[in-house]
Amino acid sequence: MNTFIYSTTRASAVAVGLVLATAVLGLTGATNAEAGTVSKLAFGKTPDGKTVDLYVLKNGRLTVKVMTYGAIITSIETPDRDGELDDVVLGFDDLNGYLGTHPYFGATVGRVANRIAKGKFTLNGKEYTLAANNGPNALHGGLKGFDKVVWKAEELESGDGPSVRMSYVSPDGEEGYPGNLTVSVLFTVTADDKLEIKYTAETDKATPVNLSNHSYFNLGGKHGDSIRGHQVTLYASNYTPVDDALIPTGEIAPVAETTFDLRKPSQLGFLISLLDNTPQGFDHNFVLDKPKGRMGLAARVFDPKSGREMTVSTTEPGVQFYTGNFLDGTNKGKAGVAYKQHQALCLETQHFPDSINQPNFPSTVLEPGQKYTQTTVFAFSVK
Ligand code: BGC
């Protein structure tokens, strides 16, 4: 059972303060924060006794829950076209589920999202060997990535709405990566039903960094069946083909006249049936068309059954589009539902997989004195 240990008083007090400030100083932009609330629940303890808290961010018609273990999004609740609220992300009802084996449900992934071939790279003349956790390759940060550590949390009013900032210092050498890396992830829910995620990172030695969120979406809700009926648009004219181990070949290939052309809304079931990979489905990085380094649209997902629509915008150059191909019923998640193949889809906004070994991909190297930033916004509506 969760215990309620923090109320919304602070958020209300801030809102009153903002209203007064607006009246006295003629400030604008305070309205979003007024409606939102943030609350904190105890969510349990890790096996080594660390307390885990769950933050509930509520604004507009959107409620997002994010916990300090793995900076994991445990729930995103949003209405369908009849106003019925439901949770549109896969996960578990309690901390125990998340402490077990699962494929990164809702997690903040890093230090480097996706695969690094053979778990090796060379930087400034030095070869580094990472923890291999996907055959010979390193995946999503290694054996104990950012998804399996307890983050520090701080409640904030970001101006856009109620927020929680998670922070973590990844020590030099962790999972084989060089440099002490200070990371923060700011989660905000806005009055117009958007979840904003803003990442920052700084290092004291050159290191690759590629942060992302690994939420599994099913806009049909927690009992939603497969995502084969969802319509997906990806704003990408190119993608990065992969070998059998899902490592990019280095090529940047046009999607035109291939099954990877999702530039118009496309029903996933039909497209997936055309793919000949095993396990079948999309598990590919798409190269976004938006201007480099600037915020722009990555994807749009529509579920004709529930009427829910989600758009994804990002500052990142790519999005890993993954249709839950490896889900095989082993994980029993929320409400005891066994998560089957194509039960959900992920849109992991990020730099391209294995960038550190691919000279023609945008660089993931962060140098001391530089600041890594990335912003991704998930916007929810109905049609
Ligand atoms: C990868 C998949 C992997 C999944 C869960 C995705 O980002 O592209 O290959 O199975 O994460 O780890």
Coordinates of C-alpha atoms and ligand atoms in Angstrom, one line a residue:
M1 CA 0.0 0.0 0.0
N2 CA 1.2 3.5 -0.7
T3 CA 1.2 6.0 2.1
F4 CA 0.3 9.5 1.4
I5 CA 3.0 11.7 2.9
Y6 CA 2.8 15.0 1.1
S7 CA -0.1 17.1 0.2
T8 CA -0.7 19.7 -2.5
T9 CA -0.6 22.6 -0.1
R10 CA 2.8 23.9 -1.4
A11 CA 1.6 23.9 -5.0
S12 CA -1.6 25.8 -4.0
A13 CA 0.5 28.3 -2.0
V14 CA 2.8 28.8 -5.0
A15 CA -0.3 29.3 -7.2
V16 CA -1.7 31.9 -4.9
G17 CA 1.7 33.6 -4.8
L18 CA 1.8 33.6 -8.6
V19 CA -1.7 35.0 -8.9
L20 CA -0.7 37.9 -6.5
A21 CA 2.5 38.5 -8.4
T22 CA 0.6 38.6 -11.6
A23 CA -1.8 41.1 -10.1
V24 CA 0.8 43.3 -8.6
L25 CA 3.6 43.2 -11.2
G26 CA 1.5 42.5 -14.3
L27 CA 3.5 39.2 -14.8
T28 CA 2.1 36.7 -17.3
G29 CA 2.5 33.0 -17.8
A30 CA 1.5 32.1 -14.3
T31 CA -1.8 30.5 -15.2
N32 CA -0.5 27.0 -16.1
A33 CA 1.1 26.5 -12.7
E34 CA -2.1 27.5 -11.0
A35 CA -4.1 24.4 -12.0
G36 CA -1.4 21.9 -11.4
T37 CA -0.5 19.9 -8.3
V38 CA 2.4 17.7 -7.3
S39 CA 2.2 15.1 -4.5
K40 CA 4.6 12.5 -3.2
L41 CA 3.9 9.0 -2.1
A42 CA 6.1 6.4 -0.4
F43 CA 6.5 3.6 -3.0
G44 CA 8.7 1.1 -1.0
K45 CA 12.3 0.2 -0.6
T46 CA 15.0 -1.3 -2.7
P47 CA 16.6 -4.6 -1.5
D48 CA 19.5 -2.6 -0.1
G49 CA 17.1 -0.4 2.0
K50 CA 16.9 2.7 -0.1
T51 CA 13.6 4.5 0.1
V52 CA 11.7 5.0 -3.2
D53 CA 9.2 7.8 -3.7
L54 CA 6.5 8.2 -6.3
Y55 CA 5.7 11.7 -7.5
V56 CA 2.2 12.4 -8.9
L57 CA 2.1 15.4 -11.3
K58 CA -1.4 16.5 -12.3
N59 CA -2.4 19.3 -14.6
G60 CA -5.2 19.8 -17.2
R61 CA -6.6 16.3 -17.9
L62 CA -3.2 14.6 -17.5
T63 CA -1.8 12.7 -14.5
V64 CA 1.8 11.4 -14.7
K65 CA 3.5 9.3 -12.0
V66 CA 7.3 9.1 -11.9
M67 CA 9.4 7.4 -9.2
T68 CA 12.9 7.8 -7.9
Y69 CA 13.9 4.2 -8.8
G70 CA 15.2 4.5 -12.3
A71 CA 13.4 7.9 -12.8
I72 CA 10.7 5.6 -14.2
I73 CA 7.4 6.8 -15.4
T74 CA 5.0 4.4 -13.9
S75 CA 1.7 5.8 -15.2
I76 CA 0.3 8.3 -17.7
E77 CA -3.4 8.8 -17.2
T78 CA -5.4 10.6 -19.9
P79 CA -9.0 10.6 -21.1
D80 CA -10.4 8.9 -24.2
R81 CA -12.9 10.6 -26.5
D82 CA -15.7 9.8 -24.0
G83 CA -13.8 11.4 -21.2
E84 CA -12.9 8.0 -19.6
L85 CA -9.5 8.1 -17.9
D86 CA -7.1 5.3 -18.4
D87 CA -3.4 4.6 -18.0
V88 CA -1.7 4.5 -21.4
V89 CA 1.8 3.0 -20.4
L90 CA 2.9 -0.5 -19.5
G91 CA 4.4 -1.2 -16.1
F92 CA 3.6 -2.7 -12.7
D93 CA 1.2 -1.8 -9.9
D94 CA 4.0 -1.9 -7.3
L95 CA 7.8 -1.4 -6.8
N96 CA 8.5 -5.2 -6.7
G97 CA 7.5 -5.6 -10.3
Y98 CA 10.0 -2.9 -11.3
L99 CA 12.8 -4.5 -9.2
G100 CA 12.4 -7.7 -11.2
T101 CA 13.4 -8.4 -14.8
H102 CA 11.6 -6.3 -17.4
P103 CA 12.5 -4.5 -20.6
Y104 CA 12.9 -1.0 -19.3
F105 CA 9.2 -0.2 -18.8
G106 CA 8.9 3.6 -18.4
A107 CA 12.6 4.0 -17.5
T108 CA 15.1 6.8 -18.0
V109 CA 17.8 5.0 -20.0
G110 CA 21.5 6.0 -19.9
R111 CA 24.4 6.7 -19.8
V112 CA 23.9 5.7 -23.4
A113 CA 20.5 4.6 -24.7
N114 CA 20.4 1.7 -27.2
R115 CA 23.3 -0.5 -28.3
I116 CA 27.1 0.0 -28.4
A117 CA 28.5 -2.7 -30.6
K118 CA 30.6 -5.3 -28.7
G119 CA 30.4 -3.0 -25.7
K120 CA 33.6 -1.2 -26.9
F121 CA 34.7 2.2 -28.1
T122 CA 37.8 4.3 -28.4
L123 CA 37.8 7.9 -27.2
N124 CA 40.8 10.2 -27.3
G125 CA 43.1 7.2 -28.1
K126 CA 41.9 5.1 -25.2
E127 CA 39.8 2.0 -25.6
Y128 CA 36.9 1.5 -23.1
T129 CA 35.1 -1.8 -22.4
L130 CA 31.6 -1.6 -21.1
A131 CA 29.4 -4.0 -19.3
A132 CA 27.9 -6.3 -22.0
N133 CA 24.2 -7.1 -21.3
N134 CA 22.8 -7.9 -24.8
G135 CA 24.9 -10.7 -26.1
P136 CA 28.3 -9.1 -26.7
N137 CA 26.8 -5.6 -26.9
A138 CA 26.0 -3.0 -24.3
L139 CA 22.3 -2.0 -24.2
H140 CA 20.7 1.0 -22.4
G141 CA 23.7 1.7 -20.1
G142 CA 24.7 -1.8 -19.1
L143 CA 23.9 -4.3 -16.3
K144 CA 23.0 -1.5 -13.9
G145 CA 22.1 1.5 -16.0
F146 CA 20.3 4.6 -14.9
D147 CA 17.1 2.6 -14.9
K148 CA 18.2 0.6 -11.8
V149 CA 19.6 3.4 -9.5
V150 CA 17.7 5.5 -7.0
W151 CA 17.6 9.2 -8.1
K152 CA 17.3 12.3 -5.9
A153 CA 14.1 14.2 -6.4
E154 CA 13.2 17.8 -5.9
E155 CA 9.7 19.3 -6.5
L156 CA 9.6 22.5 -8.5
E157 CA 7.3 24.9 -10.2
S158 CA 9.0 25.1 -13.6
G159 CA 6.7 27.9 -14.9
D160 CA 5.1 25.4 -17.3
G161 CA 3.4 23.5 -14.5
P162 CA 4.1 21.2 -11.6
S163 CA 7.5 19.5 -12.0
V164 CA 9.8 17.1 -10.3
R165 CA 13.5 17.1 -11.0
M166 CA 15.4 13.8 -10.7
S167 CA 19.2 13.9 -10.4
Y168 CA 21.9 11.3 -10.3
V169 CA 25.7 11.4 -10.3
S170 CA 27.1 8.5 -12.2
P171 CA 30.6 7.8 -10.9
D172 CA 33.7 7.6 -13.2
G173 CA 34.0 4.0 -14.4
E174 CA 30.4 3.1 -13.8
E175 CA 29.5 0.3 -16.2
G176 CA 32.8 1.1 -17.9
Y177 CA 32.1 4.7 -18.9
P178 CA 34.6 7.4 -18.3
G179 CA 34.1 10.5 -16.1
N180 CA 31.8 11.5 -13.3
L181 CA 28.5 12.5 -15.0
T182 CA 26.0 14.7 -13.2
V183 CA 22.6 14.1 -14.8
S184 CA 19.2 15.8 -14.2
V185 CA 15.8 15.0 -15.7
L186 CA 13.0 17.5 -15.2
F187 CA 9.4 16.1 -15.6
T188 CA 6.6 18.7 -16.0
V189 CA 2.9 18.3 -16.8
T190 CA 1.4 21.3 -18.4
A191 CA -2.2 22.6 -18.3
D192 CA -2.6 21.7 -22.0
D193 CA -2.0 18.0 -21.4
K194 CA 1.7 17.8 -22.2
L195 CA 4.4 15.8 -20.5
E196 CA 7.7 17.7 -20.9
I197 CA 11.0 15.9 -20.2
K198 CA 14.1 18.0 -20.0
Y199 CA 17.5 16.3 -19.6
T200 CA 20.9 17.9 -18.7
A201 CA 24.3 16.3 -18.1
E202 CA 27.8 17.5 -17.3
T203 CA 31.0 15.5 -17.1
D204 CA 34.6 15.9 -15.9
K205 CA 36.0 13.5 -18.6
A206 CA 35.0 13.1 -22.2
T207 CA 32.2 10.5 -22.4
P208 CA 29.4 9.4 -24.7
V209 CA 26.0 10.5 -23.4
N210 CA 22.6 9.6 -24.9
L211 CA 19.6 9.8 -22.6
S212 CA 16.0 8.8 -23.4
N213 CA 12.8 7.6 -21.9
H214 CA 11.6 4.1 -22.5
S215 CA 7.9 4.3 -22.0
Y216 CA 5.8 1.6 -23.7
F217 CA 2.5 3.2 -25.0
N218 CA -0.8 1.6 -25.7
L219 CA -3.3 4.4 -26.2
G220 CA -6.1 1.8 -25.7
G221 CA -5.4 1.9 -22.0
K222 CA -4.2 -0.7 -19.5
H223 CA -6.4 -3.5 -20.8
G224 CA -5.7 -2.4 -24.4
D225 CA -4.9 -5.2 -26.7
S226 CA -2.2 -4.9 -29.3
I227 CA -1.0 -1.7 -30.9
R228 CA -1.6 -3.2 -34.4
G229 CA -4.7 -1.0 -34.8
H230 CA -2.8 2.2 -33.9
Q231 CA -2.0 4.6 -36.7
V232 CA 1.6 6.0 -36.6
T233 CA 3.2 8.8 -38.4
L234 CA 7.0 9.3 -38.2
Y235 CA 8.4 12.6 -39.5
A236 CA 11.5 10.9 -40.9
S237 CA 12.6 10.5 -44.6
N238 CA 15.5 8.3 -43.6
Y239 CA 16.4 5.6 -41.2
T240 CA 19.5 3.7 -40.1
P241 CA 19.4 0.0 -41.3
V242 CA 20.7 -2.6 -38.8
D243 CA 22.3 -6.0 -39.0
D244 CA 20.9 -9.2 -37.3
A245 CA 22.2 -8.1 -33.9
L246 CA 20.3 -4.7 -34.3
I247 CA 23.6 -2.8 -34.7
P248 CA 23.4 0.0 -37.4
T249 CA 25.3 -0.8 -40.6
G250 CA 26.3 2.9 -40.7
E251 CA 24.1 3.6 -43.7
I252 CA 21.5 6.4 -43.6
A253 CA 18.9 5.1 -46.0
P254 CA 15.8 6.7 -47.5
V255 CA 12.4 5.3 -46.3
A256 CA 10.8 6.1 -49.7
E257 CA 9.3 3.0 -51.3
T258 CA 10.0 0.8 -48.3
T259 CA 8.0 -0.5 -45.4
F260 CA 9.8 2.1 -43.3
D261 CA 7.9 5.0 -44.9
L262 CA 5.6 6.1 -42.2
R263 CA 5.5 9.7 -43.3
K264 CA 1.7 9.4 -43.8
P265 CA -0.5 7.9 -41.0
S266 CA 0.0 4.1 -41.3
Q267 CA -1.8 1.3 -39.6
L268 CA 0.8 -0.7 -37.7
G269 CA -0.6 -4.2 -38.1
F270 CA -0.4 -4.1 -41.9
L271 CA 3.1 -2.7 -41.9
I272 CA 4.4 -5.1 -39.3
S273 CA 3.1 -8.0 -41.4
L274 CA 5.3 -6.9 -44.3
L275 CA 8.5 -7.0 -42.2
D276 CA 10.7 -10.1 -42.4
N277 CA 12.8 -9.6 -39.3
T278 CA 12.7 -11.9 -36.2
P279 CA 11.0 -11.2 -33.8
Q280 CA 8.8 -9.4 -36.3
G281 CA 8.2 -5.7 -35.9
F282 CA 9.8 -2.3 -35.9
D283 CA 13.0 -1.9 -33.9
H284 CA 14.7 0.9 -35.9
N285 CA 16.1 4.3 -35.5
F286 CA 14.5 6.9 -37.7
V287 CA 16.4 10.1 -38.7
L288 CA 14.1 13.0 -38.1
D289 CA 13.5 15.6 -40.7
K290 CA 13.2 18.6 -38.3
P291 CA 16.0 21.2 -38.1
K292 CA 19.1 20.0 -36.3
G293 CA 19.2 20.6 -32.6
R294 CA 15.9 22.4 -32.6
M295 CA 12.5 21.2 -31.2
G296 CA 10.4 19.6 -33.9
L297 CA 7.8 16.8 -34.5
A298 CA 9.1 13.2 -34.3
A299 CA 5.9 11.2 -34.3
R300 CA 2.1 11.1 -34.1
V301 CA 0.2 8.1 -32.8
F302 CA -3.6 7.7 -33.0
D303 CA -5.8 5.0 -31.6
P304 CA -9.0 5.0 -33.7
K305 CA -10.8 2.9 -31.0
S306 CA -10.3 5.1 -28.0
G307 CA -9.8 8.4 -29.9
R308 CA -6.6 9.1 -28.0
E309 CA -3.8 10.8 -29.9
M310 CA -0.2 11.5 -28.9
T311 CA 2.4 13.6 -30.6
V312 CA 6.1 13.5 -29.7
S313 CA 8.4 16.4 -30.3
T314 CA 12.0 16.5 -29.5
T315 CA 15.3 18.3 -29.9
E316 CA 17.0 15.0 -30.7
P317 CA 18.1 13.9 -34.2
G318 CA 16.5 10.4 -34.0
V319 CA 13.7 8.3 -32.6
Q320 CA 14.0 4.5 -31.9
F321 CA 10.6 3.1 -33.0
Y322 CA 10.1 -0.2 -31.2
T323 CA 6.9 -2.2 -31.4
G324 CA 7.4 -4.4 -28.4
N325 CA 8.6 -7.3 -30.5
F326 CA 10.4 -9.1 -27.7
L327 CA 7.3 -9.0 -25.3
D328 CA 6.3 -12.6 -24.9
G329 CA 3.8 -12.8 -22.1
T330 CA 6.5 -13.3 -19.4
N331 CA 5.9 -10.0 -17.7
K332 CA 2.6 -9.7 -15.9
G333 CA 2.0 -6.1 -15.4
K334 CA -0.7 -3.7 -14.2
A335 CA -4.0 -5.5 -13.3
G336 CA -2.2 -8.8 -14.0
V337 CA -2.2 -8.3 -17.7
A338 CA 0.5 -10.5 -19.4
Y339 CA 2.3 -8.3 -21.9
K340 CA 2.3 -10.0 -25.3
Q341 CA 4.2 -9.2 -28.5
H342 CA 3.1 -5.8 -30.0
Q343 CA 1.2 -4.9 -26.8
A344 CA 2.8 -1.5 -26.8
L345 CA 5.1 0.8 -28.8
C346 CA 8.1 2.9 -27.7
L347 CA 9.2 6.2 -29.2
E348 CA 12.7 6.7 -27.7
T349 CA 13.9 10.1 -28.8
Q350 CA 17.7 10.0 -28.9
H351 CA 20.9 10.1 -30.9
F352 CA 21.4 7.2 -33.2
P353 CA 22.4 3.7 -31.8
D354 CA 26.1 2.9 -31.6
S355 CA 26.9 6.6 -32.6
I356 CA 30.2 6.4 -30.7
N357 CA 31.5 3.8 -33.2
Q358 CA 29.9 5.4 -36.3
P359 CA 31.8 8.5 -37.5
N360 CA 29.1 9.6 -39.9
F361 CA 26.4 9.8 -37.2
P362 CA 25.9 13.0 -35.1
S363 CA 28.3 12.8 -32.1
T364 CA 27.3 11.7 -28.7
V365 CA 30.5 12.8 -27.0
L366 CA 30.2 15.2 -24.1
E367 CA 33.4 17.1 -23.2
P368 CA 34.2 18.6 -19.8
G369 CA 32.9 22.2 -19.7
Q370 CA 30.0 21.4 -22.2
K371 CA 26.4 20.9 -21.2
Y372 CA 24.3 18.1 -22.6
T373 CA 20.6 19.1 -23.0
Q374 CA 17.7 17.3 -24.6
T375 CA 14.0 18.1 -24.5
T376 CA 11.1 15.8 -25.4
V377 CA 7.4 16.6 -25.2
F378 CA 4.6 14.0 -25.3
A379 CA 1.3 15.8 -26.0
F380 CA -2.1 14.1 -25.5
S381 CA -5.5 14.9 -27.0
V382 CA -8.6 13.1 -28.5
K383 CA -10.1 13.0 -31.9
Ligands
BGC1 C1 15.6 -1.7 -28.3 C2 15.1 -3.1 -28.4 C3 15.0 -3.7 -27.0 C4 14.2 -2.8 -26.1 C5 14.1 -3.2 -24.7 C6 14.7 -0.9 -27.4 O1 15.2 0.4 -27.3 O2 15.8 -1.1 -29.6 O3 15.9 -3.9 -29.2 O4 14.5 -5.0 -27.0 O5 14.7 -1.5 -26.2 O6 15.4 -3.4 -24.2

